[in-house]
Amino acid sequence: MSDQAEKLRKLVVDLNGGPYATGSLKPEKRARVITVTSGKGGVGKTNITVNLAIALSRLGLRVVILDVDFGLANIDLLFGITPKYTLLDLIREEKSIFEVLTDGPNNIKFLSGGSGVEELISLDRRKLRKFVSNISLLDKLYDVILIDTGAGLSQNVMSFIMAADEIILVTTPEPTSITDAYALVKMVSRRDRRKVIRVLVNMAETVREAEEVAKKLTVVSEKFLSLKLNKFGYILYDEIIIKSVKQQKPFCLSYPRSQAARNVFALAEALMYDSKGAEVELGAKGFIQRVLSFFGA
């Protein structure tokens, strides 16, 4: 076990049995689980996840990213870091949760999904219990867990969306992106109209354009689906985003004074001080149990 993994293990031991252990009068600590998703690909969802994690970390929150885009997992590419282990190593009991977490910038950790869902749903009960127990340790270690899903409406994607208490839905001003975002909202409304969905408009040319897109989605969703969306904010088009992707370094680090970075820092502050969804928060353990239930595991 690496030195960093051993430090994480000791921290959990301290939280469980040390002076800050959870007592009978204090509720068990749970991380805030937020899924970042989109109706279609190419809208900048993963880039937003990475930079939002950095911005939240700058605000003093402990953040981990779970990359569950099993077809195109690329959190590691945007960080310019190659993970030694993935979710598969945890599922197969070859490594512990402390060892599969990869160090990112600004004290962020991330876990690459690999092709883990198929193996996850075929585990026997003993291995499932151990896996859930491992994942639940994230509640003690982190304040926020960002789930980066694949794009679209597949069963895998929808399971991760419905399992989270909060959803950040990324769209762009392109008509196809808006249409696909609405299709995703429609799928969510059929399952749970109480779900907290925040609409984030990316790559807008102007603030006015971003606001018009958000308004269009929120009005239509409330009128036809009886589901009230929350206007989360926007990230205006900025050429430095393309540069940062090529450099494999998040723009909130490489260009912290850029328009895009300022937009993301504003989003992080809004998210930090917005308590919507907190009353139904189930944490990492509740999240993974929900995911498994959707797969019939």
PDB file of C-alpha atoms in Angstrom:
ATOM      1  CA  MET A   1       0.000   0.000   0.000  1.00  0.00           C
ATOM      2  CA  SER A   2       1.371   3.441  -0.939  1.00  0.00           C
ATOM      3  CA  ASP A   3       2.150   6.110   1.676  1.00  0.00           C
ATOM      4  CA  GLN A   4      -0.806   8.204   0.473  1.00  0.00           C
ATOM      5  CA  ALA A   5      -3.177   5.238   0.656  1.00  0.00           C
ATOM      6  CA  GLU A   6      -1.948   4.460   4.171  1.00  0.00           C
ATOM      7  CA  LYS A   7      -2.617   8.070   5.241  1.00  0.00           C
ATOM      8  CA  LEU A   8      -6.193   7.788   3.945  1.00  0.00           C
ATOM      9  CA  ARG A   9      -6.676   4.508   5.802  1.00  0.00           C
ATOM     10  CA  LYS A  10      -5.425   6.037   9.059  1.00  0.00           C
ATOM     11  CA  LEU A  11      -7.734   9.021   8.589  1.00  0.00           C
ATOM     12  CA  VAL A  12     -10.747   6.715   8.382  1.00  0.00           C
ATOM     13  CA  VAL A  13      -9.582   4.901  11.518  1.00  0.00           C
ATOM     14  CA  ASP A  14      -9.322   8.239  13.322  1.00  0.00           C
ATOM     15  CA  LEU A  15     -12.788   9.267  12.150  1.00  0.00           C
ATOM     16  CA  ASN A  16     -14.242   5.954  13.331  1.00  0.00           C
ATOM     17  CA  GLY A  17     -12.492   5.616  16.666  1.00  0.00           C
ATOM     18  CA  GLY A  18     -10.542   8.794  17.365  1.00  0.00           C
ATOM     19  CA  PRO A  19     -11.563  11.975  19.161  1.00  0.00           C
ATOM     20  CA  TYR A  20     -13.803  12.935  16.228  1.00  0.00           C
ATOM     21  CA  ALA A  21     -15.638   9.634  16.068  1.00  0.00           C
ATOM     22  CA  THR A  22     -19.347   9.743  15.374  1.00  0.00           C
ATOM     23  CA  GLY A  23     -21.304   9.522  18.622  1.00  0.00           C
ATOM     24  CA  SER A  24     -24.910   8.673  19.296  1.00  0.00           C
ATOM     25  CA  LEU A  25     -25.881  12.344  19.376  1.00  0.00           C
ATOM     26  CA  LYS A  26     -24.219  13.233  16.057  1.00  0.00           C
ATOM     27  CA  PRO A  27     -25.534  11.926  12.706  1.00  0.00           C
ATOM     28  CA  GLU A  28     -23.197   9.872  10.540  1.00  0.00           C
ATOM     29  CA  LYS A  29     -21.228  12.006   8.102  1.00  0.00           C
ATOM     30  CA  ARG A  30     -22.325  11.682   4.498  1.00  0.00           C
ATOM     31  CA  ALA A  31     -20.785  13.147   1.380  1.00  0.00           C
ATOM     32  CA  ARG A  32     -22.840  15.203  -1.031  1.00  0.00           C
ATOM     33  CA  VAL A  33     -23.247  13.133  -4.218  1.00  0.00           C
ATOM     34  CA  ILE A  34     -23.758  15.133  -7.417  1.00  0.00           C
ATOM     35  CA  THR A  35     -24.078  13.591 -10.882  1.00  0.00           C
ATOM     36  CA  VAL A  36     -22.867  15.643 -13.855  1.00  0.00           C
ATOM     37  CA  THR A  37     -24.536  14.490 -17.053  1.00  0.00           C
ATOM     38  CA  SER A  38     -25.843  15.534 -20.471  1.00  0.00           C
ATOM     39  CA  GLY A  39     -28.345  14.456 -23.090  1.00  0.00           C
ATOM     40  CA  LYS A  40     -25.670  14.236 -25.802  1.00  0.00           C
ATOM     41  CA  GLY A  41     -21.911  14.089 -26.062  1.00  0.00           C
ATOM     42  CA  GLY A  42     -19.600  16.947 -26.974  1.00  0.00           C
ATOM     43  CA  VAL A  43     -21.082  19.519 -24.577  1.00  0.00           C
ATOM     44  CA  GLY A  44     -18.048  19.737 -22.269  1.00  0.00           C
ATOM     45  CA  LYS A  45     -19.484  17.690 -19.401  1.00  0.00           C
ATOM     46  CA  THR A  46     -16.231  16.065 -18.286  1.00  0.00           C
ATOM     47  CA  ASN A  47     -14.263  19.305 -18.582  1.00  0.00           C
ATOM     48  CA  ILE A  48     -16.847  20.979 -16.349  1.00  0.00           C
ATOM     49  CA  THR A  49     -16.636  18.150 -13.811  1.00  0.00           C
ATOM     50  CA  VAL A  50     -12.850  18.465 -13.542  1.00  0.00           C
ATOM     51  CA  ASN A  51     -12.813  22.243 -13.215  1.00  0.00           C
ATOM     52  CA  LEU A  52     -15.764  22.335 -10.833  1.00  0.00           C
ATOM     53  CA  ALA A  53     -13.897  19.869  -8.604  1.00  0.00           C
ATOM     54  CA  ILE A  54     -10.901  22.205  -8.531  1.00  0.00           C
ATOM     55  CA  ALA A  55     -13.074  25.225  -7.750  1.00  0.00           C
ATOM     56  CA  LEU A  56     -14.839  23.386  -4.899  1.00  0.00           C
ATOM     57  CA  SER A  57     -11.476  22.282  -3.546  1.00  0.00           C
ATOM     58  CA  ARG A  58     -10.318  25.914  -3.570  1.00  0.00           C
ATOM     59  CA  LEU A  59     -13.293  26.667  -1.319  1.00  0.00           C
ATOM     60  CA  GLY A  60     -11.956  24.194   1.221  1.00  0.00           C
ATOM     61  CA  LEU A  61     -14.075  21.155   0.350  1.00  0.00           C
ATOM     62  CA  ARG A  62     -12.637  17.655   0.031  1.00  0.00           C
ATOM     63  CA  VAL A  63     -13.600  16.406  -3.430  1.00  0.00           C
ATOM     64  CA  VAL A  64     -13.428  13.072  -5.242  1.00  0.00           C
ATOM     65  CA  ILE A  65     -14.513  12.344  -8.822  1.00  0.00           C
ATOM     66  CA  LEU A  66     -15.951   8.981  -9.879  1.00  0.00           C
ATOM     67  CA  ASP A  67     -15.555   8.578 -13.630  1.00  0.00           C
ATOM     68  CA  VAL A  68     -18.353   6.218 -14.660  1.00  0.00           C
ATOM     69  CA  ASP A  69     -18.323   7.042 -18.357  1.00  0.00           C
ATOM     70  CA  PHE A  70     -17.381   3.426 -19.060  1.00  0.00           C
ATOM     71  CA  GLY A  71     -17.173   3.870 -22.810  1.00  0.00           C
ATOM     72  CA  LEU A  72     -15.068   7.047 -22.910  1.00  0.00           C
ATOM     73  CA  ALA A  73     -13.589   7.537 -19.438  1.00  0.00           C
ATOM     74  CA  ASN A  74     -11.297  10.536 -19.830  1.00  0.00           C
ATOM     75  CA  ILE A  75     -10.983  12.339 -16.502  1.00  0.00           C
ATOM     76  CA  ASP A  76      -7.390  11.087 -16.463  1.00  0.00           C
ATOM     77  CA  LEU A  77      -6.725  12.629 -19.895  1.00  0.00           C
ATOM     78  CA  LEU A  78      -7.883  16.076 -18.783  1.00  0.00           C
ATOM     79  CA  PHE A  79      -5.670  15.823 -15.699  1.00  0.00           C
ATOM     80  CA  GLY A  80      -2.765  14.474 -17.733  1.00  0.00           C
ATOM     81  CA  ILE A  81      -2.458  11.607 -15.233  1.00  0.00           C
ATOM     82  CA  THR A  82      -2.505   7.873 -15.916  1.00  0.00           C
ATOM     83  CA  PRO A  83      -4.193   5.948 -13.055  1.00  0.00           C
ATOM     84  CA  LYS A  84      -2.493   2.752 -11.881  1.00  0.00           C
ATOM     85  CA  TYR A  85      -5.785   1.159 -10.865  1.00  0.00           C
ATOM     86  CA  THR A  86      -9.478   1.388 -11.762  1.00  0.00           C
ATOM     87  CA  LEU A  87     -12.838   0.426 -10.327  1.00  0.00           C
ATOM     88  CA  LEU A  88     -12.253  -3.098 -11.634  1.00  0.00           C
ATOM     89  CA  ASP A  89      -9.347  -3.583  -9.208  1.00  0.00           C
ATOM     90  CA  LEU A  90     -11.690  -2.700  -6.346  1.00  0.00           C
ATOM     91  CA  ILE A  91     -14.497  -4.939  -7.612  1.00  0.00           C
ATOM     92  CA  ARG A  92     -12.135  -7.888  -8.004  1.00  0.00           C
ATOM     93  CA  GLU A  93     -10.814  -7.297  -4.464  1.00  0.00           C
ATOM     94  CA  GLU A  94      -7.299  -6.891  -5.806  1.00  0.00           C
ATOM     95  CA  LYS A  95      -6.919  -3.389  -4.290  1.00  0.00           C
ATOM     96  CA  SER A  96      -8.574  -1.415  -1.496  1.00  0.00           C
ATOM     97  CA  ILE A  97     -10.502   1.839  -1.930  1.00  0.00           C
ATOM     98  CA  PHE A  98      -7.452   3.688  -0.604  1.00  0.00           C
ATOM     99  CA  GLU A  99      -5.252   2.255  -3.353  1.00  0.00           C
ATOM    100  CA  VAL A 100      -7.563   2.721  -6.348  1.00  0.00           C
ATOM    101  CA  LEU A 101      -7.998   6.457  -5.754  1.00  0.00           C
ATOM    102  CA  THR A 102      -5.622   8.473  -7.949  1.00  0.00           C
ATOM    103  CA  ASP A 103      -4.097  11.775  -6.837  1.00  0.00           C
ATOM    104  CA  GLY A 104      -5.191  14.780  -8.880  1.00  0.00           C
ATOM    105  CA  PRO A 105      -4.262  18.465  -8.505  1.00  0.00           C
ATOM    106  CA  ASN A 106      -5.449  20.577  -5.550  1.00  0.00           C
ATOM    107  CA  ASN A 107      -5.844  17.527  -3.281  1.00  0.00           C
ATOM    108  CA  ILE A 108      -8.556  16.125  -5.555  1.00  0.00           C
ATOM    109  CA  LYS A 109      -8.849  12.350  -5.916  1.00  0.00           C
ATOM    110  CA  PHE A 110     -10.433  10.488  -8.805  1.00  0.00           C
ATOM    111  CA  LEU A 111     -11.463   6.911  -9.517  1.00  0.00           C
ATOM    112  CA  SER A 112     -11.517   5.686 -13.102  1.00  0.00           C
ATOM    113  CA  GLY A 113     -14.460   3.406 -13.846  1.00  0.00           C
ATOM    114  CA  GLY A 114     -12.893   1.218 -16.488  1.00  0.00           C
ATOM    115  CA  SER A 115     -15.481  -1.353 -17.649  1.00  0.00           C
ATOM    116  CA  GLY A 116     -16.776  -2.116 -14.195  1.00  0.00           C
ATOM    117  CA  VAL A 117     -20.576  -2.216 -14.418  1.00  0.00           C
ATOM    118  CA  GLU A 118     -20.793  -5.634 -16.047  1.00  0.00           C
ATOM    119  CA  GLU A 119     -18.632  -7.221 -13.360  1.00  0.00           C
ATOM    120  CA  LEU A 120     -20.292  -5.233 -10.589  1.00  0.00           C
ATOM    121  CA  ILE A 121     -23.793  -6.570 -11.233  1.00  0.00           C
ATOM    122  CA  SER A 122     -22.561 -10.164 -11.416  1.00  0.00           C
ATOM    123  CA  LEU A 123     -20.910 -10.182  -7.957  1.00  0.00           C
ATOM    124  CA  ASP A 124     -22.160 -12.558  -5.289  1.00  0.00           C
ATOM    125  CA  ARG A 125     -23.695 -11.128  -2.102  1.00  0.00           C
ATOM    126  CA  ARG A 126     -20.520 -11.340  -0.043  1.00  0.00           C
ATOM    127  CA  LYS A 127     -18.483  -9.436  -2.603  1.00  0.00           C
ATOM    128  CA  LEU A 128     -21.290  -6.919  -3.079  1.00  0.00           C
ATOM    129  CA  ARG A 129     -21.398  -6.196   0.652  1.00  0.00           C
ATOM    130  CA  LYS A 130     -17.629  -5.737   0.720  1.00  0.00           C
ATOM    131  CA  PHE A 131     -17.753  -3.446  -2.311  1.00  0.00           C
ATOM    132  CA  VAL A 132     -20.493  -1.275  -0.757  1.00  0.00           C
ATOM    133  CA  SER A 133     -18.507  -1.163   2.491  1.00  0.00           C
ATOM    134  CA  ASN A 134     -15.444   0.061   0.580  1.00  0.00           C
ATOM    135  CA  ILE A 135     -17.376   2.755  -1.278  1.00  0.00           C
ATOM    136  CA  SER A 136     -19.080   3.928   1.933  1.00  0.00           C
ATOM    137  CA  LEU A 137     -15.661   4.943   3.302  1.00  0.00           C
ATOM    138  CA  LEU A 138     -15.781   7.864   0.851  1.00  0.00           C
ATOM    139  CA  ASP A 139     -18.439   9.428   3.096  1.00  0.00           C
ATOM    140  CA  LYS A 140     -15.876   9.812   5.852  1.00  0.00           C
ATOM    141  CA  LEU A 141     -13.088  11.055   3.603  1.00  0.00           C
ATOM    142  CA  TYR A 142     -14.873  13.558   1.343  1.00  0.00           C
ATOM    143  CA  ASP A 143     -17.395  16.373   1.397  1.00  0.00           C
ATOM    144  CA  VAL A 144     -18.415  16.182  -2.267  1.00  0.00           C
ATOM    145  CA  ILE A 145     -18.481  13.257  -4.705  1.00  0.00           C
ATOM    146  CA  LEU A 146     -18.853  14.285  -8.354  1.00  0.00           C
ATOM    147  CA  ILE A 147     -20.127  11.519 -10.637  1.00  0.00           C
ATOM    148  CA  ASP A 148     -19.104  11.993 -14.281  1.00  0.00           C
ATOM    149  CA  THR A 149     -21.512   9.904 -16.359  1.00  0.00           C
ATOM    150  CA  GLY A 150     -21.611   9.015 -20.001  1.00  0.00           C
ATOM    151  CA  ALA A 151     -23.894  11.025 -22.275  1.00  0.00           C
ATOM    152  CA  GLY A 152     -27.285   9.837 -23.452  1.00  0.00           C
ATOM    153  CA  LEU A 153     -30.200   7.822 -22.120  1.00  0.00           C
ATOM    154  CA  SER A 154     -28.803   4.295 -21.780  1.00  0.00           C
ATOM    155  CA  GLN A 155     -29.709   2.156 -18.772  1.00  0.00           C
ATOM    156  CA  ASN A 156     -26.211   2.575 -17.323  1.00  0.00           C
ATOM    157  CA  VAL A 157     -26.325   6.375 -17.548  1.00  0.00           C
ATOM    158  CA  MET A 158     -29.884   6.667 -16.229  1.00  0.00           C
ATOM    159  CA  SER A 159     -29.058   4.416 -13.268  1.00  0.00           C
ATOM    160  CA  PHE A 160     -26.266   6.717 -12.121  1.00  0.00           C
ATOM    161  CA  ILE A 161     -28.455   9.768 -12.709  1.00  0.00           C
ATOM    162  CA  MET A 162     -31.392   8.436 -10.704  1.00  0.00           C
ATOM    163  CA  ALA A 163     -29.151   7.179  -7.895  1.00  0.00           C
ATOM    164  CA  ALA A 164     -27.790  10.656  -7.097  1.00  0.00           C
ATOM    165  CA  ASP A 165     -29.653  13.188  -4.977  1.00  0.00           C
ATOM    166  CA  GLU A 166     -28.581  16.066  -7.198  1.00  0.00           C
ATOM    167  CA  ILE A 167     -28.047  16.379 -10.945  1.00  0.00           C
ATOM    168  CA  ILE A 168     -26.153  18.968 -12.953  1.00  0.00           C
ATOM    169  CA  LEU A 169     -27.505  18.799 -16.499  1.00  0.00           C
ATOM    170  CA  VAL A 170     -25.103  20.290 -19.052  1.00  0.00           C
ATOM    171  CA  THR A 171     -26.392  21.641 -22.344  1.00  0.00           C
ATOM    172  CA  THR A 172     -25.230  24.086 -25.016  1.00  0.00           C
ATOM    173  CA  PRO A 173     -27.255  26.559 -27.109  1.00  0.00           C
ATOM    174  CA  GLU A 174     -27.258  24.113 -30.037  1.00  0.00           C
ATOM    175  CA  PRO A 175     -30.837  22.963 -30.821  1.00  0.00           C
ATOM    176  CA  THR A 176     -29.858  19.267 -30.772  1.00  0.00           C
ATOM    177  CA  SER A 177     -28.242  19.671 -27.358  1.00  0.00           C
ATOM    178  CA  ILE A 178     -31.331  21.378 -25.934  1.00  0.00           C
ATOM    179  CA  THR A 179     -33.623  18.714 -27.417  1.00  0.00           C
ATOM    180  CA  ASP A 180     -31.512  15.888 -25.971  1.00  0.00           C
ATOM    181  CA  ALA A 181     -31.342  17.618 -22.587  1.00  0.00           C
ATOM    182  CA  TYR A 182     -35.144  17.831 -22.550  1.00  0.00           C
ATOM    183  CA  ALA A 183     -35.366  14.141 -23.465  1.00  0.00           C
ATOM    184  CA  LEU A 184     -33.225  13.330 -20.435  1.00  0.00           C
ATOM    185  CA  VAL A 185     -35.389  15.507 -18.179  1.00  0.00           C
ATOM    186  CA  LYS A 186     -38.441  13.695 -19.533  1.00  0.00           C
ATOM    187  CA  MET A 187     -36.894  10.332 -18.592  1.00  0.00           C
ATOM    188  CA  VAL A 188     -36.130  11.591 -15.081  1.00  0.00           C
ATOM    189  CA  SER A 189     -39.651  13.006 -14.638  1.00  0.00           C
ATOM    190  CA  ARG A 190     -41.169   9.599 -15.353  1.00  0.00           C
ATOM    191  CA  ARG A 191     -39.181   8.126 -12.475  1.00  0.00           C
ATOM    192  CA  ASP A 192     -38.993  10.892  -9.873  1.00  0.00           C
ATOM    193  CA  ARG A 193     -40.406  14.416 -10.205  1.00  0.00           C
ATOM    194  CA  ARG A 194     -38.757  15.438  -6.916  1.00  0.00           C
ATOM    195  CA  LYS A 195     -35.268  15.053  -8.322  1.00  0.00           C
ATOM    196  CA  VAL A 196     -33.106  18.179  -7.995  1.00  0.00           C
ATOM    197  CA  ILE A 197     -31.859  19.090 -11.493  1.00  0.00           C
ATOM    198  CA  ARG A 198     -29.636  22.110 -12.082  1.00  0.00           C
ATOM    199  CA  VAL A 199     -29.355  23.348 -15.673  1.00  0.00           C
ATOM    200  CA  LEU A 200     -25.893  24.501 -16.703  1.00  0.00           C
ATOM    201  CA  VAL A 201     -25.506  26.146 -20.115  1.00  0.00           C
ATOM    202  CA  ASN A 202     -22.036  25.720 -21.578  1.00  0.00           C
ATOM    203  CA  MET A 203     -20.363  27.433 -24.555  1.00  0.00           C
ATOM    204  CA  ALA A 204     -22.898  30.265 -24.759  1.00  0.00           C
ATOM    205  CA  GLU A 205     -21.780  33.303 -26.735  1.00  0.00           C
ATOM    206  CA  THR A 206     -23.390  35.757 -24.319  1.00  0.00           C
ATOM    207  CA  VAL A 207     -25.037  35.816 -20.911  1.00  0.00           C
ATOM    208  CA  ARG A 208     -28.337  36.613 -22.599  1.00  0.00           C
ATOM    209  CA  GLU A 209     -28.082  33.548 -24.830  1.00  0.00           C
ATOM    210  CA  ALA A 210     -27.320  31.346 -21.835  1.00  0.00           C
ATOM    211  CA  GLU A 211     -30.281  32.718 -19.898  1.00  0.00           C
ATOM    212  CA  GLU A 212     -32.616  32.191 -22.858  1.00  0.00           C
ATOM    213  CA  VAL A 213     -31.559  28.537 -23.195  1.00  0.00           C
ATOM    214  CA  ALA A 214     -32.027  27.904 -19.471  1.00  0.00           C
ATOM    215  CA  LYS A 215     -35.401  29.638 -19.519  1.00  0.00           C
ATOM    216  CA  LYS A 216     -36.584  27.617 -22.512  1.00  0.00           C
ATOM    217  CA  LEU A 217     -35.731  24.325 -20.785  1.00  0.00           C
ATOM    218  CA  THR A 218     -37.192  25.288 -17.415  1.00  0.00           C
ATOM    219  CA  VAL A 219     -40.462  26.650 -18.826  1.00  0.00           C
ATOM    220  CA  VAL A 220     -41.103  23.664 -21.101  1.00  0.00           C
ATOM    221  CA  SER A 221     -40.209  21.136 -18.378  1.00  0.00           C
ATOM    222  CA  GLU A 222     -42.520  22.723 -15.831  1.00  0.00           C
ATOM    223  CA  LYS A 223     -45.372  23.126 -18.309  1.00  0.00           C
ATOM    224  CA  PHE A 224     -45.328  19.668 -19.894  1.00  0.00           C
ATOM    225  CA  LEU A 225     -43.562  17.475 -17.313  1.00  0.00           C
ATOM    226  CA  SER A 226     -44.543  19.146 -14.032  1.00  0.00           C
ATOM    227  CA  LEU A 227     -40.868  19.111 -13.088  1.00  0.00           C
ATOM    228  CA  LYS A 228     -39.279  22.329 -11.906  1.00  0.00           C
ATOM    229  CA  LEU A 229     -35.672  22.752 -12.999  1.00  0.00           C
ATOM    230  CA  ASN A 230     -33.166  25.004 -11.256  1.00  0.00           C
ATOM    231  CA  LYS A 231     -31.155  27.507 -13.286  1.00  0.00           C
ATOM    232  CA  PHE A 232     -27.621  26.788 -12.144  1.00  0.00           C
ATOM    233  CA  GLY A 233     -25.625  29.162 -14.341  1.00  0.00           C
ATOM    234  CA  TYR A 234     -23.440  29.256 -17.419  1.00  0.00           C
ATOM    235  CA  ILE A 235     -19.919  29.057 -18.816  1.00  0.00           C
ATOM    236  CA  LEU A 236     -19.351  31.398 -21.725  1.00  0.00           C
ATOM    237  CA  TYR A 237     -17.406  30.315 -24.789  1.00  0.00           C
ATOM    238  CA  ASP A 238     -13.676  30.814 -24.215  1.00  0.00           C
ATOM    239  CA  GLU A 239     -10.839  29.743 -26.523  1.00  0.00           C
ATOM    240  CA  ILE A 240      -8.604  28.931 -23.554  1.00  0.00           C
ATOM    241  CA  ILE A 241     -10.778  25.865 -22.884  1.00  0.00           C
ATOM    242  CA  ILE A 242      -9.524  24.237 -26.087  1.00  0.00           C
ATOM    243  CA  LYS A 243      -5.951  25.218 -25.218  1.00  0.00           C
ATOM    244  CA  SER A 244      -6.192  23.703 -21.752  1.00  0.00           C
ATOM    245  CA  VAL A 245      -7.555  20.417 -23.120  1.00  0.00           C
ATOM    246  CA  LYS A 246      -4.590  20.162 -25.507  1.00  0.00           C
ATOM    247  CA  GLN A 247      -2.245  20.932 -22.599  1.00  0.00           C
ATOM    248  CA  GLN A 248      -4.035  18.315 -20.441  1.00  0.00           C
ATOM    249  CA  LYS A 249      -4.340  20.803 -17.614  1.00  0.00           C
ATOM    250  CA  PRO A 250      -7.670  22.134 -16.256  1.00  0.00           C
ATOM    251  CA  PHE A 251      -8.261  25.761 -17.209  1.00  0.00           C
ATOM    252  CA  CYS A 252      -9.052  26.700 -13.604  1.00  0.00           C
ATOM    253  CA  LEU A 253      -5.373  25.951 -12.917  1.00  0.00           C
ATOM    254  CA  SER A 254      -3.688  27.036 -16.146  1.00  0.00           C
ATOM    255  CA  TYR A 255      -5.875  30.099 -16.796  1.00  0.00           C
ATOM    256  CA  PRO A 256      -7.419  31.023 -13.416  1.00  0.00           C
ATOM    257  CA  ARG A 257      -8.277  34.578 -14.502  1.00  0.00           C
ATOM    258  CA  SER A 258     -10.001  33.570 -17.730  1.00  0.00           C
ATOM    259  CA  GLN A 259     -13.705  34.120 -18.334  1.00  0.00           C
ATOM    260  CA  ALA A 260     -14.367  30.373 -18.198  1.00  0.00           C
ATOM    261  CA  ALA A 261     -12.536  29.969 -14.883  1.00  0.00           C
ATOM    262  CA  ARG A 262     -14.401  32.910 -13.328  1.00  0.00           C
ATOM    263  CA  ASN A 263     -17.683  31.322 -14.416  1.00  0.00           C
ATOM    264  CA  VAL A 264     -16.756  27.990 -12.832  1.00  0.00           C
ATOM    265  CA  PHE A 265     -15.644  29.574  -9.549  1.00  0.00           C
ATOM    266  CA  ALA A 266     -19.019  31.358  -9.423  1.00  0.00           C
ATOM    267  CA  LEU A 267     -20.784  28.020  -9.996  1.00  0.00           C
ATOM    268  CA  ALA A 268     -18.790  26.394  -7.185  1.00  0.00           C
ATOM    269  CA  GLU A 269     -19.780  29.143  -4.759  1.00  0.00           C
ATOM    270  CA  ALA A 270     -23.419  28.849  -5.774  1.00  0.00           C
ATOM    271  CA  LEU A 271     -23.288  25.077  -5.283  1.00  0.00           C
ATOM    272  CA  MET A 272     -21.566  25.363  -1.927  1.00  0.00           C
ATOM    273  CA  TYR A 273     -24.163  27.694  -0.479  1.00  0.00           C
ATOM    274  CA  ASP A 274     -27.203  26.048  -2.109  1.00  0.00           C
ATOM    275  CA  SER A 275     -28.703  23.442   0.206  1.00  0.00           C
ATOM    276  CA  LYS A 276     -31.224  22.008  -2.287  1.00  0.00           C
ATOM    277  CA  GLY A 277     -31.135  18.236  -2.079  1.00  0.00           C
ATOM    278  CA  ALA A 278     -29.409  18.145   1.311  1.00  0.00           C
ATOM    279  CA  GLU A 279     -32.546  16.871   3.045  1.00  0.00           C
ATOM    280  CA  VAL A 280     -32.544  13.683   0.934  1.00  0.00           C
ATOM    281  CA  GLU A 281     -28.802  13.177   0.924  1.00  0.00           C
ATOM    282  CA  LEU A 282     -27.826   9.509   1.251  1.00  0.00           C
ATOM    283  CA  GLY A 283     -24.075   9.798   0.717  1.00  0.00           C
ATOM    284  CA  ALA A 284     -21.735   7.426  -1.108  1.00  0.00           C
ATOM    285  CA  LYS A 285     -23.175   4.297   0.482  1.00  0.00           C
ATOM    286  CA  GLY A 286     -26.769   5.203  -0.350  1.00  0.00           C
ATOM    287  CA  PHE A 287     -25.753   6.194  -3.873  1.00  0.00           C
ATOM    288  CA  ILE A 288     -24.033   2.904  -4.709  1.00  0.00           C
ATOM    289  CA  GLN A 289     -26.855   0.897  -3.119  1.00  0.00           C
ATOM    290  CA  ARG A 290     -29.328   2.716  -5.357  1.00  0.00           C
ATOM    291  CA  VAL A 291     -27.203   2.030  -8.444  1.00  0.00           C
ATOM    292  CA  LEU A 292     -27.030  -1.662  -7.598  1.00  0.00           C
ATOM    293  CA  SER A 293     -30.789  -1.834  -7.015  1.00  0.00           C
ATOM    294  CA  PHE A 294     -31.434  -0.385 -10.483  1.00  0.00           C
ATOM    295  CA  PHE A 295     -29.325  -3.173 -11.957  1.00  0.00           C
ATOM    296  CA  GLY A 296     -31.177  -5.758  -9.905  1.00  0.00           C
ATOM    297  CA  ALA A 297     -28.060  -6.633  -7.898  1.00  0.00           C
TER     298      ALA A 297
END
